[in-house]
């Protein structure tokens, strides 16, 4: 028996909303990842099985590695098809926001969504969701939004409406947000959910192969270079840092998504329990931080990099040069050292 998580009130309100409206817009965060794409597509396939009209609008493009998911090529990037997206939002009766907790994560799409007259629902698993929807379904102990969506489907007694396409998309999100079930993945329900998704005919090995285990030669060389020449390890503070400049990225014909999961690699070193990756972009330095155990990186991203996220996976942006971003990292190292000293003296 899988725990359904949502309260009865939430289930009733969600089901009524889905049943009573016909024209839906689904949206997710900037630089959509497997969970954002999987949750919006999973919800789209469910709604289409109910006979609804559904469009997905993402703030920007879906990464190449996820385009194999059924329906992914029809996702409208607001950055590219702004007028079409504005028109579709204008006609929508209901907007469902998935996998983000603040309109800020919608980038330029934010005002279009927040100012729309359509009814809005948020379904998310990030800590501390903002109140910008009529119904907020937020459970931060869920390993992925896709897992939460599946539990919502079960709660609404709609499992029979889940087709193979829907199951594939939800599985992809659960898999990517847990690093192929290697973190945040000790809840036995996750595996009962996977079994229920597999009964819909999905090929989970193929999804892993296409979403995670596929790389261009350029990407593999860039990863090799980053680990060999750019990774710094600060064993006394349990930290690792990789910085890539625009010039270095260009040398390896960088394409969006090529550095995905690089930030996790230094965590393979037993002494390292937090890992920082900085990538120089046009307008800012993109920051990604991952950690293991109790070391919270979302607060670091909030305090230093205009960002946020989860305890063990967070990100943000630094507005300044790579050198200044590096100086900010040194400040964080000092803070961590001071904290360690304090803890040692209190022992
Ligand atoms: P990534 O490092 O893959 O870009 O992001 C990891 C997680 O950190 C995301 O799932 C998201 O929750 C969070 N995150 C990344 N970038 C930002 C940001 O700019 N702002 C906030 N609030 N969260 C972010
Ligand atoms: Mn997610």
Short mmCIF file of C-alpha atoms and ligand atoms in Angstrom, two decimals, residues 29 33 101-102 105 126 260 286-290 306-310 313-317, ligand 1:
data_model
loop_
_atom_site.label_atom_id
_atom_site.label_comp_id
_atom_site.label_asym_id
_atom_site.label_seq_id
_atom_site.Cartn_x
_atom_site.Cartn_y
_atom_site.Cartn_z
CA UNK A 29 11.37 26.16 -13.75
CA UNK A 33 15.72 19.21 -15.46
CA UNK A 101 8.55 27.12 -5.26
CA UNK A 102 8.78 30.76 -6.30
CA UNK A 105 12.30 30.47 -11.03
CA UNK A 126 11.14 22.29 -2.62
CA UNK A 260 25.27 18.15 -15.94
CA UNK A 286 26.08 29.83 -12.58
CA UNK A 287 26.65 28.07 -9.29
CA UNK A 288 25.76 24.46 -8.43
CA UNK A 289 26.47 22.90 -5.05
CA UNK A 290 25.89 19.34 -3.87
CA UNK A 306 20.96 34.64 -4.94
CA UNK A 307 19.70 31.09 -5.07
CA UNK A 308 18.36 28.20 -3.07
CA UNK A 309 17.25 24.62 -3.49
CA UNK A 310 17.38 21.51 -1.36
CA UNK A 313 21.39 20.00 -4.02
CA UNK A 314 21.19 23.71 -4.59
CA UNK A 315 22.17 26.41 -7.02
CA UNK A 316 22.21 30.08 -7.76
CA UNK A 317 23.81 32.85 -9.72
P1 LIG B 1 21.37 22.74 -10.36
O1 LIG B 1 22.66 22.76 -9.62
O2 LIG B 1 21.10 21.42 -10.99
O3 LIG B 1 21.21 23.91 -11.28
O4 LIG B 1 20.24 22.95 -9.27
C1 LIG B 1 20.05 22.07 -8.22
C2 LIG B 1 18.83 22.50 -7.44
O5 LIG B 1 19.11 23.78 -6.88
C3 LIG B 1 17.60 22.71 -8.31
O6 LIG B 1 16.78 21.56 -8.28
C4 LIG B 1 16.91 23.87 -7.65
O7 LIG B 1 16.11 23.40 -6.60
C5 LIG B 1 18.01 24.65 -7.01
N1 LIG B 1 18.46 25.83 -7.76
C6 LIG B 1 19.34 25.86 -8.78
N2 LIG B 1 19.53 27.12 -9.21
C7 LIG B 1 18.74 27.90 -8.44
C8 LIG B 1 18.48 29.31 -8.40
O8 LIG B 1 19.04 30.11 -9.15
N3 LIG B 1 17.57 29.71 -7.46
C9 LIG B 1 16.97 28.86 -6.60
N4 LIG B 1 16.09 29.35 -5.71
N5 LIG B 1 17.19 27.55 -6.62
C10 LIG B 1 18.05 27.06 -7.52
#
